[in-house]
Amino acid sequence: QIGAGLVPRTPPAASPRLSGLSGSCRVAMAGGGSGGPQVPWCCLALLGIIAATVFHFHFDIAQRTVRAFPGDPDQLRPLVWANALQRFGGAEGPNTCCYPTEWKAISALFCSDDSPSFVADAIPVLGHCTEYVRGRAEYPIVSFRRGGYSGNITMRRDGAYLVKAAWLDTPGEVSSRSGADIEMCKAISRCMKAKSSDEKCRSLRRVLEKC
């Protein structure tokens, strides 16, 4: 199955303490018997907990969304989101992995028979690559292995790493390809053949370059 060794983390259920905070906030916002609506510290704490939970699970949330709604193949949502997630929380820059923006390089990464899948693997591959390089001391790093994936990377001038190749760690295992994957590879092929003046391809490339 796709993404061997990568088990999505499920956000924990709300605890009684969190439920209590929520209830206290509702009472306070309603007035709480103290003469009018208030914004207590517990409400700020609740918002902080929610924000921390979303941040902690943002890769899993994005991956589940892309699996369910891969989007228009011409927009390459899995690839665009994967690159954008590396900037989530202001984490871009050195020791961050990104996908290349050259159509030929993207095709080599995702459109061969034994390559990872756009839909199933684009987000986790990049997430694991970033976590790997942030935990290593060697310089420069030329490969990564984490979360059921391995790959070759090269350092960009700004210190970020571009993924040159990626594969599943399990010998002989490849990702099954969905209809969305096939259509995305067709979109990549069209951009490879298109002239530099093709606005749709140029716009897509500009979005990818933001990583």
PDB file of C-alpha atoms in Angstrom:
ATOM      1  CA  GLN A   1       0.000   0.000   0.000  1.00  0.00           C
ATOM      2  CA  ILE A   2       1.028   3.605  -0.513  1.00  0.00           C
ATOM      3  CA  GLY A   3       3.483   5.215   1.882  1.00  0.00           C
ATOM      4  CA  ALA A   4       4.645   2.044   3.623  1.00  0.00           C
ATOM      5  CA  GLY A   5       5.832   2.661   7.159  1.00  0.00           C
ATOM      6  CA  LEU A   6       4.072   6.017   7.411  1.00  0.00           C
ATOM      7  CA  VAL A   7       1.119   5.870   9.791  1.00  0.00           C
ATOM      8  CA  PRO A   8      -0.783   9.163   9.946  1.00  0.00           C
ATOM      9  CA  ARG A   9      -1.089  10.465  13.468  1.00  0.00           C
ATOM     10  CA  THR A  10      -4.663  10.942  14.644  1.00  0.00           C
ATOM     11  CA  PRO A  11      -5.275  14.118  16.617  1.00  0.00           C
ATOM     12  CA  PRO A  12      -6.192  13.241  20.222  1.00  0.00           C
ATOM     13  CA  ALA A  13      -9.767  13.488  21.389  1.00  0.00           C
ATOM     14  CA  ALA A  14     -10.653  16.481  23.504  1.00  0.00           C
ATOM     15  CA  SER A  15      -9.737  15.875  27.138  1.00  0.00           C
ATOM     16  CA  PRO A  16     -12.080  16.615  30.074  1.00  0.00           C
ATOM     17  CA  ARG A  17      -9.748  19.476  30.961  1.00  0.00           C
ATOM     18  CA  LEU A  18     -10.098  20.972  27.479  1.00  0.00           C
ATOM     19  CA  SER A  19     -13.884  20.506  27.628  1.00  0.00           C
ATOM     20  CA  GLY A  20     -13.877  22.264  30.993  1.00  0.00           C
ATOM     21  CA  LEU A  21     -11.949  25.178  29.534  1.00  0.00           C
ATOM     22  CA  SER A  22     -14.458  25.428  26.710  1.00  0.00           C
ATOM     23  CA  GLY A  23     -17.362  25.438  29.142  1.00  0.00           C
ATOM     24  CA  SER A  24     -15.748  28.089  31.319  1.00  0.00           C
ATOM     25  CA  CYS A  25     -15.193  30.279  28.266  1.00  0.00           C
ATOM     26  CA  ARG A  26     -18.828  29.992  27.244  1.00  0.00           C
ATOM     27  CA  VAL A  27     -19.951  31.009  30.743  1.00  0.00           C
ATOM     28  CA  ALA A  28     -17.525  33.926  30.865  1.00  0.00           C
ATOM     29  CA  MET A  29     -18.455  35.200  27.409  1.00  0.00           C
ATOM     30  CA  ALA A  30     -22.111  35.092  28.435  1.00  0.00           C
ATOM     31  CA  GLY A  31     -21.399  37.284  31.438  1.00  0.00           C
ATOM     32  CA  GLY A  32     -20.652  34.710  34.126  1.00  0.00           C
ATOM     33  CA  GLY A  33     -22.846  36.582  36.583  1.00  0.00           C
ATOM     34  CA  SER A  34     -20.239  39.305  36.978  1.00  0.00           C
ATOM     35  CA  GLY A  35     -22.022  42.128  35.230  1.00  0.00           C
ATOM     36  CA  GLY A  36     -21.175  41.577  31.576  1.00  0.00           C
ATOM     37  CA  PRO A  37     -19.239  39.547  29.008  1.00  0.00           C
ATOM     38  CA  GLN A  38     -15.565  38.972  29.734  1.00  0.00           C
ATOM     39  CA  VAL A  39     -12.655  37.423  27.889  1.00  0.00           C
ATOM     40  CA  PRO A  40     -10.879  35.293  30.535  1.00  0.00           C
ATOM     41  CA  TRP A  41      -7.411  33.837  30.280  1.00  0.00           C
ATOM     42  CA  CYS A  42      -8.955  30.383  29.852  1.00  0.00           C
ATOM     43  CA  CYS A  43     -10.270  31.453  26.433  1.00  0.00           C
ATOM     44  CA  LEU A  44      -6.806  32.501  25.347  1.00  0.00           C
ATOM     45  CA  ALA A  45      -5.443  29.204  26.647  1.00  0.00           C
ATOM     46  CA  LEU A  46      -8.093  27.314  24.683  1.00  0.00           C
ATOM     47  CA  LEU A  47      -7.181  29.165  21.488  1.00  0.00           C
ATOM     48  CA  GLY A  48      -3.524  28.433  22.146  1.00  0.00           C
ATOM     49  CA  ILE A  49      -4.216  24.716  22.578  1.00  0.00           C
ATOM     50  CA  ILE A  50      -6.234  24.622  19.357  1.00  0.00           C
ATOM     51  CA  ALA A  51      -3.493  26.472  17.437  1.00  0.00           C
ATOM     52  CA  ALA A  52      -0.798  24.146  18.822  1.00  0.00           C
ATOM     53  CA  THR A  53      -2.845  21.085  17.857  1.00  0.00           C
ATOM     54  CA  VAL A  54      -3.354  22.342  14.308  1.00  0.00           C
ATOM     55  CA  PHE A  55       0.368  23.153  13.997  1.00  0.00           C
ATOM     56  CA  HIS A  56       1.405  19.731  15.326  1.00  0.00           C
ATOM     57  CA  PHE A  57      -0.854  17.842  12.938  1.00  0.00           C
ATOM     58  CA  HIS A  58      -0.742  20.179   9.924  1.00  0.00           C
ATOM     59  CA  PHE A  59       1.044  17.632   7.701  1.00  0.00           C
ATOM     60  CA  ASP A  60      -1.507  14.944   8.542  1.00  0.00           C
ATOM     61  CA  ILE A  61      -4.441  17.285   8.007  1.00  0.00           C
ATOM     62  CA  ALA A  62      -3.087  18.412   4.627  1.00  0.00           C
ATOM     63  CA  GLN A  63      -2.341  14.830   3.550  1.00  0.00           C
ATOM     64  CA  ARG A  64      -5.847  13.615   4.434  1.00  0.00           C
ATOM     65  CA  THR A  65      -7.332  16.563   2.539  1.00  0.00           C
ATOM     66  CA  VAL A  66      -5.226  15.929  -0.573  1.00  0.00           C
ATOM     67  CA  ARG A  67      -6.140  12.232  -0.580  1.00  0.00           C
ATOM     68  CA  ALA A  68      -9.831  13.106  -0.442  1.00  0.00           C
ATOM     69  CA  PHE A  69      -9.674  16.163  -2.713  1.00  0.00           C
ATOM     70  CA  PRO A  70      -6.589  16.074  -5.008  1.00  0.00           C
ATOM     71  CA  GLY A  71      -7.958  19.048  -6.946  1.00  0.00           C
ATOM     72  CA  ASP A  72      -7.556  20.057 -10.585  1.00  0.00           C
ATOM     73  CA  PRO A  73      -4.599  18.084 -12.019  1.00  0.00           C
ATOM     74  CA  ASP A  74      -3.312  21.247 -13.711  1.00  0.00           C
ATOM     75  CA  GLN A  75      -2.900  22.898 -10.301  1.00  0.00           C
ATOM     76  CA  LEU A  76      -0.673  20.130  -8.857  1.00  0.00           C
ATOM     77  CA  ARG A  77      -2.214  20.595  -5.419  1.00  0.00           C
ATOM     78  CA  PRO A  78      -0.126  17.894  -3.631  1.00  0.00           C
ATOM     79  CA  LEU A  79       3.128  19.429  -4.874  1.00  0.00           C
ATOM     80  CA  VAL A  80       2.102  23.033  -4.210  1.00  0.00           C
ATOM     81  CA  TRP A  81       0.843  22.204  -0.719  1.00  0.00           C
ATOM     82  CA  ALA A  82       3.958  20.163   0.088  1.00  0.00           C
ATOM     83  CA  ASN A  83       6.195  23.122  -0.755  1.00  0.00           C
ATOM     84  CA  ALA A  84       3.937  25.599   1.050  1.00  0.00           C
ATOM     85  CA  LEU A  85       3.831  23.491   4.225  1.00  0.00           C
ATOM     86  CA  GLN A  86       7.585  23.855   4.598  1.00  0.00           C
ATOM     87  CA  ARG A  87       6.952  27.584   5.237  1.00  0.00           C
ATOM     88  CA  PHE A  88       4.137  26.919   7.731  1.00  0.00           C
ATOM     89  CA  GLY A  89       4.891  28.849  10.917  1.00  0.00           C
ATOM     90  CA  GLY A  90       7.767  30.740   9.312  1.00  0.00           C
ATOM     91  CA  ALA A  91      10.007  27.672   9.019  1.00  0.00           C
ATOM     92  CA  GLU A  92      11.410  28.309   5.548  1.00  0.00           C
ATOM     93  CA  GLY A  93      15.101  28.756   4.815  1.00  0.00           C
ATOM     94  CA  PRO A  94      18.140  26.614   5.639  1.00  0.00           C
ATOM     95  CA  ASN A  95      17.515  22.998   6.632  1.00  0.00           C
ATOM     96  CA  THR A  96      14.228  22.882   4.765  1.00  0.00           C
ATOM     97  CA  CYS A  97      13.424  20.542   1.882  1.00  0.00           C
ATOM     98  CA  CYS A  98      11.663  21.713  -1.273  1.00  0.00           C
ATOM     99  CA  TYR A  99      10.682  20.197  -4.586  1.00  0.00           C
ATOM    100  CA  PRO A 100      12.434  21.468  -7.727  1.00  0.00           C
ATOM    101  CA  THR A 101      10.544  23.756 -10.078  1.00  0.00           C
ATOM    102  CA  GLU A 102      11.902  22.411 -13.372  1.00  0.00           C
ATOM    103  CA  TRP A 103       9.232  20.329 -15.128  1.00  0.00           C
ATOM    104  CA  LYS A 104      11.733  17.701 -16.247  1.00  0.00           C
ATOM    105  CA  ALA A 105      12.964  17.203 -12.675  1.00  0.00           C
ATOM    106  CA  ILE A 106       9.404  16.951 -11.334  1.00  0.00           C
ATOM    107  CA  SER A 107       8.527  14.413 -14.017  1.00  0.00           C
ATOM    108  CA  ALA A 108      11.558  12.314 -13.091  1.00  0.00           C
ATOM    109  CA  LEU A 109      10.501  12.420  -9.447  1.00  0.00           C
ATOM    110  CA  PHE A 110       6.850  11.446  -9.809  1.00  0.00           C
ATOM    111  CA  CYS A 111       6.072  10.131 -13.276  1.00  0.00           C
ATOM    112  CA  SER A 112       8.194   6.998 -13.703  1.00  0.00           C
ATOM    113  CA  ASP A 113       6.863   3.496 -13.028  1.00  0.00           C
ATOM    114  CA  ASP A 114       8.629   3.133  -9.686  1.00  0.00           C
ATOM    115  CA  SER A 115       8.351   6.738  -8.463  1.00  0.00           C
ATOM    116  CA  PRO A 116       6.336   7.987  -5.485  1.00  0.00           C
ATOM    117  CA  SER A 117       2.746   9.101  -5.997  1.00  0.00           C
ATOM    118  CA  PHE A 118       1.772  12.772  -6.133  1.00  0.00           C
ATOM    119  CA  VAL A 119      -1.380  12.193  -4.102  1.00  0.00           C
ATOM    120  CA  ALA A 120      -0.096   9.657  -1.586  1.00  0.00           C
ATOM    121  CA  ASP A 121       3.518  10.653  -1.131  1.00  0.00           C
ATOM    122  CA  ALA A 122       4.335  14.246  -2.148  1.00  0.00           C
ATOM    123  CA  ILE A 123       3.469  15.783   1.228  1.00  0.00           C
ATOM    124  CA  PRO A 124       4.960  13.090   3.522  1.00  0.00           C
ATOM    125  CA  VAL A 125       8.156  12.746   1.472  1.00  0.00           C
ATOM    126  CA  LEU A 126       8.927  16.450   1.822  1.00  0.00           C
ATOM    127  CA  GLY A 127       7.856  16.579   5.462  1.00  0.00           C
ATOM    128  CA  HIS A 128      10.121  13.680   6.400  1.00  0.00           C
ATOM    129  CA  CYS A 129      12.984  15.124   4.369  1.00  0.00           C
ATOM    130  CA  THR A 130      12.745  18.427   6.238  1.00  0.00           C
ATOM    131  CA  GLU A 131      12.591  16.706   9.631  1.00  0.00           C
ATOM    132  CA  TYR A 132      15.601  14.585   8.673  1.00  0.00           C
ATOM    133  CA  VAL A 133      17.878  17.454   7.614  1.00  0.00           C
ATOM    134  CA  ARG A 134      16.969  19.467  10.696  1.00  0.00           C
ATOM    135  CA  GLY A 135      18.169  16.620  12.870  1.00  0.00           C
ATOM    136  CA  ARG A 136      21.532  16.081  11.156  1.00  0.00           C
ATOM    137  CA  ALA A 137      24.886  17.759  11.695  1.00  0.00           C
ATOM    138  CA  GLU A 138      26.811  16.829   8.540  1.00  0.00           C
ATOM    139  CA  TYR A 139      27.282  19.452   5.820  1.00  0.00           C
ATOM    140  CA  PRO A 140      26.145  19.310   3.175  1.00  0.00           C
ATOM    141  CA  ILE A 141      23.583  16.526   3.462  1.00  0.00           C
ATOM    142  CA  VAL A 142      23.213  14.497   0.259  1.00  0.00           C
ATOM    143  CA  SER A 143      20.493  12.006   1.181  1.00  0.00           C
ATOM    144  CA  PHE A 144      17.679  11.381   3.656  1.00  0.00           C
ATOM    145  CA  ARG A 145      15.923   8.383   5.158  1.00  0.00           C
ATOM    146  CA  ARG A 146      12.907   8.785   7.399  1.00  0.00           C
ATOM    147  CA  GLY A 147       9.291   7.707   7.777  1.00  0.00           C
ATOM    148  CA  GLY A 148       9.454   4.905   5.226  1.00  0.00           C
ATOM    149  CA  TYR A 149      11.054   7.064   2.536  1.00  0.00           C
ATOM    150  CA  SER A 150      14.581   7.610   1.242  1.00  0.00           C
ATOM    151  CA  GLY A 151      15.948  10.019  -1.311  1.00  0.00           C
ATOM    152  CA  ASN A 152      18.786  12.056  -2.730  1.00  0.00           C
ATOM    153  CA  ILE A 153      18.954  15.790  -2.102  1.00  0.00           C
ATOM    154  CA  THR A 154      21.155  18.690  -3.110  1.00  0.00           C
ATOM    155  CA  MET A 155      21.719  21.955  -1.243  1.00  0.00           C
ATOM    156  CA  ARG A 156      20.508  25.179  -2.812  1.00  0.00           C
ATOM    157  CA  ARG A 157      22.416  28.464  -2.517  1.00  0.00           C
ATOM    158  CA  ASP A 158      20.153  29.665   0.294  1.00  0.00           C
ATOM    159  CA  GLY A 159      20.760  26.499   2.356  1.00  0.00           C
ATOM    160  CA  ALA A 160      17.473  24.783   1.512  1.00  0.00           C
ATOM    161  CA  TYR A 161      17.581  21.283   0.015  1.00  0.00           C
ATOM    162  CA  LEU A 162      16.015  20.205  -3.275  1.00  0.00           C
ATOM    163  CA  VAL A 163      14.750  16.634  -3.566  1.00  0.00           C
ATOM    164  CA  LYS A 164      16.348  15.038  -6.628  1.00  0.00           C
ATOM    165  CA  ALA A 165      14.968  11.500  -6.179  1.00  0.00           C
ATOM    166  CA  ALA A 166      12.764   9.686  -3.665  1.00  0.00           C
ATOM    167  CA  TRP A 167      11.515   6.151  -3.144  1.00  0.00           C
ATOM    168  CA  LEU A 168       9.821   3.864  -0.640  1.00  0.00           C
ATOM    169  CA  ASP A 169      12.194   2.125   1.754  1.00  0.00           C
ATOM    170  CA  THR A 170      10.572  -1.299   1.445  1.00  0.00           C
ATOM    171  CA  PRO A 171      12.452  -3.263  -1.265  1.00  0.00           C
ATOM    172  CA  GLY A 172      10.332  -3.951  -4.331  1.00  0.00           C
ATOM    173  CA  GLU A 173       7.414  -1.845  -3.125  1.00  0.00           C
ATOM    174  CA  VAL A 174       6.062   1.011  -5.221  1.00  0.00           C
ATOM    175  CA  SER A 175       3.163   3.381  -4.727  1.00  0.00           C
ATOM    176  CA  SER A 176      -0.014   2.547  -6.579  1.00  0.00           C
ATOM    177  CA  ARG A 177      -0.967   5.318  -8.956  1.00  0.00           C
ATOM    178  CA  SER A 178      -4.400   6.912  -8.953  1.00  0.00           C
ATOM    179  CA  GLY A 179      -6.204   8.532 -11.837  1.00  0.00           C
ATOM    180  CA  ALA A 180      -5.266  11.907 -10.347  1.00  0.00           C
ATOM    181  CA  ASP A 181      -1.573  10.938 -10.452  1.00  0.00           C
ATOM    182  CA  ILE A 182      -1.826  10.031 -14.131  1.00  0.00           C
ATOM    183  CA  GLU A 183      -3.545  13.328 -14.970  1.00  0.00           C
ATOM    184  CA  MET A 184      -0.964  15.316 -13.021  1.00  0.00           C
ATOM    185  CA  CYS A 185       1.826  13.656 -14.975  1.00  0.00           C
ATOM    186  CA  LYS A 186       0.012  14.642 -18.166  1.00  0.00           C
ATOM    187  CA  ALA A 187      -0.119  18.226 -16.896  1.00  0.00           C
ATOM    188  CA  ILE A 188       3.631  18.114 -16.218  1.00  0.00           C
ATOM    189  CA  SER A 189       4.214  16.748 -19.715  1.00  0.00           C
ATOM    190  CA  ARG A 190       2.176  19.592 -21.226  1.00  0.00           C
ATOM    191  CA  CYS A 191       4.258  22.172 -19.355  1.00  0.00           C
ATOM    192  CA  MET A 192       7.474  20.464 -20.488  1.00  0.00           C
ATOM    193  CA  LYS A 193       6.339  20.881 -24.101  1.00  0.00           C
ATOM    194  CA  ALA A 194       4.791  24.321 -23.689  1.00  0.00           C
ATOM    195  CA  LYS A 195       6.512  27.510 -24.705  1.00  0.00           C
ATOM    196  CA  SER A 196       7.868  29.828 -22.041  1.00  0.00           C
ATOM    197  CA  SER A 197       4.966  32.196 -22.712  1.00  0.00           C
ATOM    198  CA  ASP A 198       2.382  29.650 -21.465  1.00  0.00           C
ATOM    199  CA  GLU A 199       0.775  31.643 -18.640  1.00  0.00           C
ATOM    200  CA  LYS A 200      -0.756  28.665 -16.807  1.00  0.00           C
ATOM    201  CA  CYS A 201       2.597  26.865 -16.536  1.00  0.00           C
ATOM    202  CA  ARG A 202       4.455  30.058 -15.650  1.00  0.00           C
ATOM    203  CA  SER A 203       1.967  30.862 -12.911  1.00  0.00           C
ATOM    204  CA  LEU A 204       2.209  27.354 -11.473  1.00  0.00           C
ATOM    205  CA  ARG A 205       5.985  27.511 -11.480  1.00  0.00           C
ATOM    206  CA  ARG A 206       5.943  30.841  -9.626  1.00  0.00           C
ATOM    207  CA  VAL A 207       3.831  29.243  -6.910  1.00  0.00           C
ATOM    208  CA  LEU A 208       6.256  26.325  -6.591  1.00  0.00           C
ATOM    209  CA  GLU A 209       9.225  28.706  -6.363  1.00  0.00           C
ATOM    210  CA  LYS A 210       7.927  30.162  -3.094  1.00  0.00           C
ATOM    211  CA  CYS A 211       9.434  27.280  -1.089  1.00  0.00           C
TER     212      CYS A 211
END
